[in-house]
CSV table of C-alpha atoms in Angstrom, one decimal:
chain,number,residue,atom,x,y,z
A,1,MET,CA,-38.4,17.1,61.6
A,2,ASP,CA,-35.9,16.5,58.7
A,3,ALA,CA,-32.2,16.8,58.9
A,4,ASP,CA,-32.0,20.2,57.4
A,5,LEU,CA,-34.6,21.6,59.8
A,6,ARG,CA,-32.8,20.0,62.8
A,7,SER,CA,-29.4,21.4,61.6
A,8,ILE,CA,-30.9,24.9,61.2
A,9,ALA,CA,-32.4,24.8,64.6
A,10,ALA,CA,-29.2,23.6,66.2
A,11,ALA,CA,-27.3,26.4,64.4
A,12,ARG,CA,-29.7,29.1,65.7
A,13,ARG,CA,-29.5,27.7,69.3
A,14,SER,CA,-25.7,27.6,69.2
A,15,ALA,CA,-25.3,31.1,67.7
A,16,GLU,CA,-27.5,32.5,70.4
A,17,LYS,CA,-25.8,30.6,73.2
A,18,ALA,CA,-22.4,31.7,71.8
A,19,TRP,CA,-23.5,35.4,71.8
A,20,ASP,CA,-24.6,35.2,75.4
A,21,ALA,CA,-21.2,33.6,76.4
A,22,TYR,CA,-19.4,36.3,74.4
A,23,LEU,CA,-21.1,39.0,76.4
A,24,LYS,CA,-20.1,37.3,79.7
A,25,PHE,CA,-16.6,36.7,78.4
A,26,ARG,CA,-16.0,40.2,76.9
A,27,ASP,CA,-14.5,41.8,80.0
A,28,THR,CA,-12.3,38.8,80.9
A,29,ASP,CA,-8.8,39.8,81.8
A,30,PRO,CA,-6.4,39.0,78.9
A,31,ALA,CA,-4.0,37.3,81.3
A,32,LEU,CA,-6.8,34.9,82.2
A,33,ILE,CA,-7.6,34.4,78.6
A,34,ASP,CA,-3.9,33.4,78.0
A,35,GLU,CA,-4.2,30.9,80.8
A,36,MET,CA,-7.3,29.4,79.2
A,37,VAL,CA,-5.5,29.1,75.8
A,38,GLU,CA,-2.6,27.4,77.5
A,39,ALA,CA,-5.0,25.0,79.4
A,40,MET,CA,-6.8,24.1,76.1
A,41,ALA,CA,-3.5,23.4,74.4
A,42,ARG,CA,-2.3,21.2,77.3
A,43,ALA,CA,-5.7,19.3,77.4
A,44,ILE,CA,-5.2,18.4,73.6
A,45,GLU,CA,-1.7,16.9,74.1
A,46,PRO,CA,-2.6,13.7,75.9
A,47,GLU,CA,-5.7,13.3,73.6
A,48,ALA,CA,-3.9,14.0,70.3
A,49,ALA,CA,-3.5,10.4,69.4
A,50,ARG,CA,-7.0,9.4,70.3
A,51,LEU,CA,-8.6,12.4,68.4
A,52,GLY,CA,-6.3,11.6,65.4
A,53,ALA,CA,-7.5,8.0,65.3
A,54,LEU,CA,-11.2,9.1,65.6
A,55,ALA,CA,-10.7,11.5,62.7
A,56,ALA,CA,-9.1,8.9,60.5
A,57,GLU,CA,-11.7,6.3,61.3
A,58,GLU,CA,-14.7,8.5,61.0
A,59,THR,CA,-13.7,10.3,57.8
A,60,GLY,CA,-11.9,7.4,56.1
A,61,TYR,CA,-9.1,10.0,55.0
A,62,GLY,CA,-5.5,10.0,55.9
A,63,ASN,CA,-3.9,8.0,58.7
A,64,ALA,CA,-4.1,8.3,62.6
A,65,GLU,CA,-0.4,8.8,63.1
A,66,ASP,CA,-0.1,11.9,61.0
A,67,LYS,CA,-3.3,13.3,62.2
A,68,ARG,CA,-1.8,13.0,65.7
A,69,ILE,CA,1.1,15.2,64.5
A,70,LYS,CA,-1.3,17.7,63.0
A,71,ASN,CA,-3.2,17.9,66.4
A,72,LEU,CA,0.0,18.4,68.2
A,73,PHE,CA,1.2,21.1,65.8
A,74,ASN,CA,-2.0,23.0,66.3
A,75,SER,CA,-1.8,22.7,70.1
A,76,ILE,CA,1.8,23.0,70.9
A,77,SER,CA,3.2,25.2,68.1
A,78,ILE,CA,0.1,27.4,67.8
A,79,ALA,CA,-0.1,27.9,71.6
A,80,GLU,CA,3.6,28.7,71.7
A,81,TRP,CA,3.3,31.4,69.1
A,82,LEU,CA,0.1,32.8,70.7
A,83,ARG,CA,1.9,33.1,74.0
A,84,ASP,CA,4.0,36.0,72.7
A,85,ILE,CA,1.2,37.7,70.8
A,86,LYS,CA,-0.9,40.5,72.2
A,87,THR,CA,-4.5,40.7,70.8
A,88,LEU,CA,-6.5,42.5,73.4
A,89,GLY,CA,-6.1,45.9,75.2
A,90,VAL,CA,-3.4,48.4,74.1
A,91,LEU,CA,-1.4,46.8,71.3
A,92,TRP,CA,0.9,49.7,70.7
A,93,GLN,CA,1.1,53.4,71.3
A,94,ASP,CA,3.2,56.1,69.6
A,95,ASP,CA,4.0,59.1,71.8
A,96,VAL,CA,5.2,61.1,68.9
A,97,THR,CA,2.1,60.8,66.6
A,98,LYS,CA,-0.1,60.4,69.8
A,99,VAL,CA,-2.0,57.4,68.3
A,100,ALA,CA,-2.7,54.2,70.2
A,101,ALA,CA,-4.1,50.9,68.9
A,102,VAL,CA,-6.5,48.9,71.0
A,103,GLY,CA,-7.5,45.3,70.2
A,104,GLU,CA,-11.1,44.3,70.7
A,105,PRO,CA,-12.8,41.0,70.0
A,106,MET,CA,-15.1,40.6,66.9
A,107,GLY,CA,-17.8,38.5,68.7
A,108,VAL,CA,-19.1,35.2,67.5
A,109,VAL,CA,-16.9,33.2,65.0
A,110,ALA,CA,-18.6,30.8,62.7
A,111,ALA,CA,-15.8,28.2,61.9
A,112,LEU,CA,-16.3,25.9,58.9
A,113,VAL,CA,-14.1,22.8,59.2
A,114,PRO,CA,-12.8,20.7,56.4
A,115,VAL,CA,-13.2,16.9,56.3
A,116,THR,CA,-9.6,16.4,55.3
A,117,ASN,CA,-8.2,18.1,58.6
A,118,PRO,CA,-11.1,18.0,61.0
A,119,THR,CA,-9.7,17.8,64.5
A,120,SER,CA,-6.5,19.8,63.8
A,121,THR,CA,-8.7,22.6,62.3
A,122,VAL,CA,-11.0,22.8,65.3
A,123,ILE,CA,-7.9,23.0,67.6
A,124,PHE,CA,-6.4,25.8,65.5
A,125,LYS,CA,-9.6,27.9,65.1
A,126,VAL,CA,-10.7,27.5,68.8
A,127,LEU,CA,-7.3,28.6,70.1
A,128,SER,CA,-7.2,31.5,67.7
A,129,ALA,CA,-10.7,32.6,68.4
A,130,VAL,CA,-10.5,32.5,72.2
A,131,LYS,CA,-7.1,34.2,72.2
A,132,ALA,CA,-8.8,37.1,70.5
A,133,GLY,CA,-11.5,37.2,73.0
A,134,ASN,CA,-14.3,35.6,70.8
A,135,ALA,CA,-16.9,32.9,71.1
A,136,ILE,CA,-16.7,30.2,68.5
A,137,VAL,CA,-19.2,27.7,66.9
A,138,CYS,CA,-17.6,25.0,64.7
A,139,ALA,CA,-19.5,23.7,61.7
A,140,PRO,CA,-17.8,20.4,60.7
A,141,HIS,CA,-18.4,18.5,57.5
A,142,PRO,CA,-21.1,15.8,58.0
A,143,ARG,CA,-18.5,13.1,57.6
A,144,SER,CA,-16.4,14.3,60.6
A,145,VAL,CA,-19.1,15.4,63.2
A,146,ASN,CA,-18.2,13.0,66.0
A,147,CYS,CA,-14.4,13.6,66.0
A,148,CYS,CA,-14.9,17.5,65.8
A,149,VAL,CA,-17.5,17.5,68.6
A,150,GLU,CA,-15.2,15.4,70.8
A,151,THR,CA,-12.2,17.8,70.2
A,152,ALA,CA,-14.4,20.9,70.9
A,153,LYS,CA,-15.5,19.2,74.2
A,154,VAL,CA,-12.0,18.6,75.3
A,155,MET,CA,-11.1,22.3,74.8
A,156,ALA,CA,-14.3,23.7,76.2
A,157,ARG,CA,-13.9,21.6,79.4
A,158,ALA,CA,-10.5,23.0,80.0
A,159,ALA,CA,-11.4,26.6,79.4
A,160,GLU,CA,-14.6,26.3,81.5
A,161,GLN,CA,-12.5,25.0,84.4
A,162,LEU,CA,-10.8,28.3,84.5
A,163,GLY,CA,-14.1,30.3,84.3
A,164,ALA,CA,-15.0,30.5,80.6
A,165,PRO,CA,-18.8,30.7,80.2
A,166,SER,CA,-20.6,27.7,78.9
A,167,GLY,CA,-21.2,28.1,75.2
A,168,LEU,CA,-18.1,30.0,74.5
A,169,ILE,CA,-16.8,26.9,72.6
A,170,GLN,CA,-19.2,24.8,70.6
A,171,CYS,CA,-19.4,22.5,67.7
A,172,LEU,CA,-22.6,21.5,65.8
A,173,ASP,CA,-23.6,17.9,66.2
A,174,GLU,CA,-26.2,18.0,63.6
A,175,VAL,CA,-24.8,19.4,60.3
A,176,THR,CA,-26.2,19.9,56.9
A,177,ILE,CA,-25.4,22.4,54.1
A,178,GLN,CA,-28.4,24.4,55.1
A,179,GLY,CA,-27.6,24.3,58.7
A,180,SER,CA,-23.9,25.6,58.2
A,181,ALA,CA,-25.4,28.3,55.9
A,182,GLU,CA,-27.8,29.3,58.7
A,183,LEU,CA,-24.9,29.6,61.2
A,184,MET,CA,-22.9,31.8,58.8
A,185,ARG,CA,-25.7,34.3,58.2
A,186,HIS,CA,-27.2,34.3,61.7
A,187,ARG,CA,-27.6,37.8,63.2
A,188,ARG,CA,-25.4,36.8,66.1
A,189,THR,CA,-22.5,35.6,63.9
A,190,SER,CA,-19.9,38.3,63.6
A,191,VAL,CA,-17.2,36.7,61.3
A,192,VAL,CA,-16.8,33.6,59.3
A,193,MET,CA,-13.7,31.5,59.1
A,194,ALA,CA,-14.1,29.1,56.1
A,195,THR,CA,-11.8,26.2,55.2
A,196,GLY,CA,-13.0,23.7,52.7
A,197,GLY,CA,-13.8,23.1,49.1
A,198,PRO,CA,-14.8,25.7,46.5
A,199,GLY,CA,-18.6,25.3,47.3
A,200,MET,CA,-18.1,25.9,51.0
A,201,VAL,CA,-16.0,29.0,50.3
A,202,ARG,CA,-18.5,30.5,47.9
A,203,ALA,CA,-21.3,29.8,50.5
A,204,ALA,CA,-19.2,31.6,53.1
A,205,TYR,CA,-18.7,34.7,51.0
A,206,SER,CA,-22.4,34.7,50.0
A,207,SER,CA,-23.4,34.7,53.8
A,208,GLY,CA,-23.4,38.5,54.0
A,209,LYS,CA,-20.9,38.4,56.9
A,210,PRO,CA,-17.2,39.4,57.0
A,211,THR,CA,-15.4,36.3,55.9
A,212,LEU,CA,-11.9,34.8,56.1
A,213,ALA,CA,-11.9,32.1,53.5
A,214,VAL,CA,-9.1,30.3,51.7
A,215,GLY,CA,-9.0,28.8,48.2
A,216,ALA,CA,-7.6,25.6,46.9
A,217,GLY,CA,-3.9,24.9,46.4
A,218,ASN,CA,-2.1,23.4,43.4
A,219,VAL,CA,1.5,23.7,44.6
A,220,PRO,CA,4.5,23.3,42.2
A,221,THR,CA,7.9,22.6,43.4
A,222,TYR,CA,10.7,23.5,41.1
A,223,VAL,CA,14.0,21.7,41.7
A,224,HIS,CA,17.0,23.8,40.3
A,225,ARG,CA,20.3,22.5,39.1
A,226,SER,CA,22.1,24.3,42.0
A,227,LYS,CA,20.8,21.5,44.3
A,228,ALA,CA,22.8,18.8,42.5
A,229,ASN,CA,24.9,18.0,45.6
A,230,ASP,CA,21.8,17.9,47.8
A,231,ILE,CA,19.4,16.0,45.6
A,232,GLY,CA,18.7,13.1,48.0
A,233,GLU,CA,17.6,15.5,50.7
A,234,VAL,CA,15.4,17.3,48.2
A,235,ALA,CA,13.7,14.0,47.1
A,236,GLU,CA,13.2,13.0,50.8
A,237,GLN,CA,11.5,16.5,51.6
A,238,ILE,CA,9.1,16.3,48.6
A,239,LEU,CA,8.1,12.6,49.3
A,240,THR,CA,7.7,13.1,53.0
A,241,SER,CA,5.7,16.2,52.6
A,242,LYS,CA,3.3,14.7,49.9
A,243,ALA,CA,2.9,11.4,51.6
A,244,PHE,CA,2.0,13.1,55.0
A,245,ASP,CA,-1.5,12.1,56.0
A,246,TYR,CA,-1.9,10.5,52.6
A,247,GLY,CA,-1.9,13.9,50.8
A,248,THR,CA,-4.8,15.6,52.5
A,249,ALA,CA,-2.9,18.9,53.0
A,250,CYS,CA,-3.6,21.5,50.3
A,251,VAL,CA,-0.3,23.1,51.0
A,252,ALA,CA,1.6,19.9,50.1
A,253,GLU,CA,3.4,19.5,46.8
A,254,GLN,CA,1.3,18.8,43.7
A,255,ALA,CA,3.8,18.7,40.9
A,256,VAL,CA,7.5,18.4,40.6
A,257,ILE,CA,9.4,20.5,37.9
A,258,ALA,CA,12.8,19.1,37.6
A,259,ASP,CA,15.6,21.1,36.0
A,260,LEU,CA,17.0,18.9,33.2
A,261,PRO,CA,20.5,18.7,34.4
A,262,ILE,CA,19.5,17.1,37.7
A,263,ALA,CA,16.2,15.4,36.5
A,264,ARG,CA,17.7,11.9,36.1
A,265,GLU,CA,19.3,11.9,39.5
A,266,LEU,CA,16.2,13.3,41.2
A,267,ARG,CA,14.2,10.5,39.6
A,268,ARG,CA,16.5,8.0,40.9
A,269,GLU,CA,16.6,9.4,44.5
A,270,MET,CA,12.8,9.5,44.5
A,271,LYS,CA,12.6,5.8,43.4
A,272,LEU,CA,15.0,4.9,46.1
A,273,ARG,CA,12.9,6.8,48.8
A,274,GLY,CA,9.5,5.5,48.0
A,275,GLY,CA,8.3,7.1,44.8
A,276,TYR,CA,6.9,5.0,42.2
A,277,PHE,CA,6.8,6.3,38.6
A,278,CYS,CA,3.6,5.1,37.0
A,279,THR,CA,3.4,3.9,33.4
A,280,PRO,CA,1.3,5.9,31.0
A,281,ALA,CA,-1.5,3.3,31.2
A,282,GLU,CA,-1.4,3.4,35.0
A,283,SER,CA,-1.3,7.2,35.1
A,284,LYS,CA,-4.4,7.1,32.9
A,285,ARG,CA,-6.3,4.7,35.2
A,286,LEU,CA,-5.3,6.8,38.2
A,287,ALA,CA,-6.6,10.0,36.6
A,288,GLU,CA,-10.0,8.2,36.0
A,289,LEU,CA,-10.2,7.1,39.6
A,290,LEU,CA,-9.2,10.4,41.3
A,291,PHE,CA,-11.4,12.8,39.2
A,292,THR,CA,-14.9,13.0,38.0
A,293,ASP,CA,-15.8,13.6,34.4
A,294,ASP,CA,-16.0,17.4,35.0
A,295,LEU,CA,-12.5,17.3,36.7
A,296,GLY,CA,-14.0,17.4,40.4
A,297,ILE,CA,-12.1,15.6,43.0
A,298,HIS,CA,-13.7,12.2,43.7
A,299,PRO,CA,-14.4,12.2,47.3
A,300,ASP,CA,-14.2,8.5,47.8
A,301,HIS,CA,-10.5,8.4,46.9
A,302,VAL,CA,-9.2,11.4,48.9
A,303,GLY,CA,-6.6,10.6,51.5
A,304,GLN,CA,-6.0,7.0,50.5
A,305,SER,CA,-2.6,5.4,50.7
A,306,ALA,CA,-0.5,4.8,47.5
A,307,GLN,CA,-1.1,1.0,48.0
A,308,ARG,CA,-4.9,1.4,48.1
A,309,LEU,CA,-4.9,3.7,45.0
A,310,ALA,CA,-2.8,1.2,43.1
A,311,GLN,CA,-5.0,-1.7,44.2
A,312,LEU,CA,-8.1,0.2,43.0
A,313,CYS,CA,-6.4,0.9,39.6
A,314,GLY,CA,-5.4,-2.8,39.3
A,315,PHE,CA,-1.5,-2.6,39.4
A,316,ASP,CA,1.1,-3.6,41.9
A,317,LEU,CA,3.6,-1.5,43.8
A,318,PRO,CA,7.2,-2.1,45.1
A,319,PRO,CA,7.3,-2.4,48.9
A,320,ARG,CA,7.5,0.8,50.9
A,321,THR,CA,6.0,2.9,48.2
A,322,ARG,CA,4.8,6.2,49.5
A,323,VAL,CA,3.9,8.4,46.6
A,324,LEU,CA,2.7,7.7,43.0
A,325,ILE,CA,4.4,9.9,40.4
A,326,CYS,CA,3.0,10.5,37.0
A,327,GLU,CA,4.9,12.0,34.1
A,328,GLN,CA,2.9,14.7,32.3
A,329,GLU,CA,3.3,16.6,29.1
A,330,GLU,CA,0.4,19.1,29.5
A,331,ILE,CA,-1.1,21.3,32.1
A,332,GLY,CA,-4.9,22.0,32.2
A,333,ARG,CA,-8.2,20.2,31.7
A,334,ASN,CA,-6.6,17.7,29.2
A,335,ALA,CA,-4.2,16.6,31.9
A,336,PRO,CA,-6.3,16.0,35.0
A,337,LEU,CA,-3.2,14.9,37.1
A,338,SER,CA,-1.8,18.5,36.7
A,339,ALA,CA,-4.6,19.7,39.0
A,340,GLU,CA,-4.8,19.6,42.9
A,341,LYS,CA,-4.7,16.0,44.2
A,342,LEU,CA,-5.7,15.4,47.8
A,343,ASN,CA,-3.8,12.0,47.9
A,344,PRO,CA,-0.2,10.9,47.7
A,345,VAL,CA,0.1,11.5,43.9
A,346,LEU,CA,2.5,13.9,42.1
A,347,ALA,CA,2.7,15.1,38.6
A,348,TRP,CA,6.2,15.2,37.1
A,349,TYR,CA,7.6,17.6,34.5
A,350,GLU,CA,11.2,18.2,33.3
A,351,ALA,CA,12.3,21.7,32.2
A,352,ALA,CA,15.2,22.4,29.9
A,353,ASP,CA,16.1,25.7,31.6
A,354,VAL,CA,15.2,28.1,34.3
A,355,ALA,CA,12.7,30.1,32.2
A,356,ARG,CA,10.8,26.8,31.3
A,357,GLY,CA,10.9,25.8,34.9
A,358,ILE,CA,9.4,29.0,36.2
A,359,GLU,CA,6.8,28.9,33.3
A,360,LEU,CA,5.6,25.5,34.1
A,361,SER,CA,5.4,26.3,37.8
A,362,GLY,CA,3.2,29.4,37.0
A,363,GLN,CA,1.0,27.3,34.8
A,364,ILE,CA,0.5,24.8,37.6
A,365,VAL,CA,-0.4,27.6,40.1
A,366,ARG,CA,-2.8,29.2,37.7
A,367,PHE,CA,-4.6,25.9,37.1
A,368,GLY,CA,-6.6,25.7,40.2
A,369,GLY,CA,-4.2,27.2,42.7
A,370,TRP,CA,-4.2,30.8,42.2
A,371,GLY,CA,-2.5,32.6,45.2
A,372,HIS,CA,-1.8,29.7,47.4
A,373,SER,CA,1.8,28.5,47.6
A,374,ALA,CA,4.8,27.3,45.6
A,375,THR,CA,8.1,25.7,46.5
A,376,ILE,CA,11.6,26.1,45.1
A,377,HIS,CA,14.7,24.1,45.9
A,378,CYS,CA,17.5,26.3,44.8
A,379,ASP,CA,20.8,28.0,46.0
A,380,ASP,CA,20.8,30.7,43.4
A,381,PRO,CA,19.2,33.9,44.9
A,382,ASP,CA,18.6,35.4,41.4
A,383,VAL,CA,16.6,32.4,40.4
A,384,ILE,CA,14.7,32.4,43.6
A,385,ALA,CA,13.8,36.1,43.1
A,386,GLU,CA,12.6,35.4,39.6
A,387,TYR,CA,10.6,32.4,40.7
A,388,SER,CA,8.9,34.3,43.4
A,389,ARG,CA,7.1,36.4,40.8
A,390,ILE,CA,4.7,33.5,40.1
A,391,PRO,CA,1.2,34.2,41.5
A,392,ALA,CA,1.5,32.4,44.9
A,393,CYS,CA,1.1,34.2,48.2
A,394,ARG,CA,3.9,32.1,49.8
A,395,VAL,CA,7.0,30.8,48.3
A,396,VAL,CA,8.8,28.3,50.4
A,397,VAL,CA,12.5,27.9,49.7
A,398,ASN,CA,14.6,24.8,50.4
A,399,SER,CA,11.9,23.3,52.7
A,400,PRO,CA,9.0,20.9,52.3
A,401,ALA,CA,5.9,22.6,51.2
A,402,LEU,CA,3.8,21.3,54.0
A,403,ALA,CA,6.2,22.1,56.9
A,404,GLY,CA,7.2,25.5,55.5
A,405,GLY,CA,3.9,26.7,54.4
A,406,MET,CA,2.1,26.1,57.8
A,407,GLY,CA,5.0,27.8,59.5
A,408,PHE,CA,6.9,25.0,61.1
A,409,SER,CA,10.2,24.8,59.2
A,410,THR,CA,10.0,28.5,58.3
A,411,ASP,CA,9.2,31.6,60.2
A,412,LEU,CA,5.8,32.2,58.6
A,413,ASP,CA,3.1,32.7,61.2
A,414,PRO,CA,2.0,29.1,62.2
A,415,SER,CA,-1.4,28.4,60.9
A,416,PHE,CA,-3.7,25.8,59.5
A,417,MET,CA,-5.6,28.4,57.4
A,418,LEU,CA,-3.5,29.8,54.5
A,419,GLY,CA,-4.9,32.8,52.8
A,420,THR,CA,-4.7,32.9,49.0
A,421,GLY,CA,-5.3,36.5,48.2
A,422,THR,CA,-7.6,38.3,45.8
A,423,SER,CA,-6.5,36.3,42.8
A,424,SER,CA,-8.4,33.4,44.2
A,425,GLY,CA,-11.3,35.5,45.6
A,426,SER,CA,-10.0,35.6,49.2
A,427,ILE,CA,-9.7,38.9,51.2
A,428,VAL,CA,-6.6,37.6,53.1
A,429,SER,CA,-3.2,36.5,51.8
A,430,ASP,CA,-1.4,35.9,55.1
A,431,ASN,CA,-1.3,32.8,57.1
A,432,VAL,CA,-4.5,33.4,59.3
A,433,THR,CA,-3.9,33.8,63.0
A,434,ALA,CA,-5.7,35.3,66.1
A,435,LEU,CA,-4.7,38.7,64.9
A,436,HIS,CA,-7.2,38.4,62.0
A,437,LEU,CA,-9.9,37.9,64.6
A,438,ILE,CA,-9.8,41.3,66.4
A,439,ASN,CA,-11.0,44.8,65.6
A,440,ILE,CA,-8.4,47.4,66.0
A,441,LYS,CA,-9.5,50.6,67.6
A,442,ARG,CA,-7.2,53.8,67.1
A,443,ILE,CA,-7.2,56.4,69.8
A,444,ALA,CA,-5.8,59.6,68.3
A,445,TYR,CA,-5.1,62.8,70.1
A,446,GLU,CA,-4.8,66.1,68.3
A,447,SER,CA,-1.1,66.4,67.1
A,448,ARG,CA,-1.5,69.8,65.1
A,449,PRO,CA,-3.9,72.7,65.5
A,450,TRP,CA,-7.1,71.9,63.7
A,451,ARG,CA,-7.5,75.4,62.5
A,452,ASP,CA,-4.4,74.9,60.3
A,453,LEU,CA,-6.8,73.1,58.0
A,454,TYR,CA,-7.8,76.5,56.7
A,455,ASP,CA,-4.3,77.8,56.6
A,456,VAL,CA,-3.0,75.0,54.6
A,457,TYR,CA,-6.1,74.5,52.2
A,458,GLY,CA,-7.7,77.9,52.3
A,459,GLU,CA,-7.5,80.6,49.6
């Protein structure tokens, strides 16, 4: 049997097994489900480093230490937030209007997992799905099967020790595009959670099933002149966010737009803190390395260190360089480095005034990042309000795009799946959580005499 047939067969078996487990799990006391969620999160903590190392080694993307942190965020922080969230049973009731809302699970979740954040995404999606009372089958990228399977096993073992049925938490161990497609469209699948490249997202929306899918990000960060006294901290935030896990997070900064009065000082601070400004020739070689002829992201060079990228391009870097910065004049297909870059590379622009800074930021978002995120470093509320009109579903203010967008340094709902709204073809604009994985039933008592219909609208 060839790989596609094996993967399709595995998807069918997993979907059926998940459905059977869901039926057994459906009447589980929500309090016990909460205990299972806590147990799964605790089980990940001592394994976070091992699973991060497995992910970095198997995929060749990012680094083990930052993947450890991603794993811990998606166990500790997500579990902490879920602890105070009610997903099942009576969510609220209004004695005046006589309406009550009841949360019910959706069923079987098909979870597509990206190669850039494999173990952390499995953790996030499993905790969210189970908190909402669902079964879940993860479909990893073929390049990250082993680390994802191992992560799911750790979590399944912890849940099953508290009585969760076998099959409630699964991860496909034989994966092809056809197998993932079969899982998504299978009759037992209730909802699809898709995180990945544009092709995967299109496939998810073509599955015929309700789908939560997120688009690509091309995140601008505008640094306004009002941050002149804080410019070192701004530089540190941008570089740390972009360097994290070698740039594999789509919510990290992609372009810096520096307000002209502070541009020189920001440039100096970024150089001092590990940013290297490439020459035009080096930038050209870097663009040729990172992108294919049709402006696709070259998969072999995703999530590589700045040193590795420079080595491949044939130029040397100063010690402790974290991020490569490329000065750009244009935005669009003629300037590949103005697109999303899943590596520690930033585009650099300078803006003469606020209007130009906002215009450039909007152009960046529209070039491959519709609806995702944008960042501004600014202490002027009027400028922030004007900037917030650009087409991004989350605007992070005075915080790193990575930490702020995923809900660590801001009070956005903590998530590793960031909705991008209808402008990018997504049905969801929120940070996706367990609350997106329940059906809400309304129970409504009569609050006015039904015969009044004829009194109000009759002749």
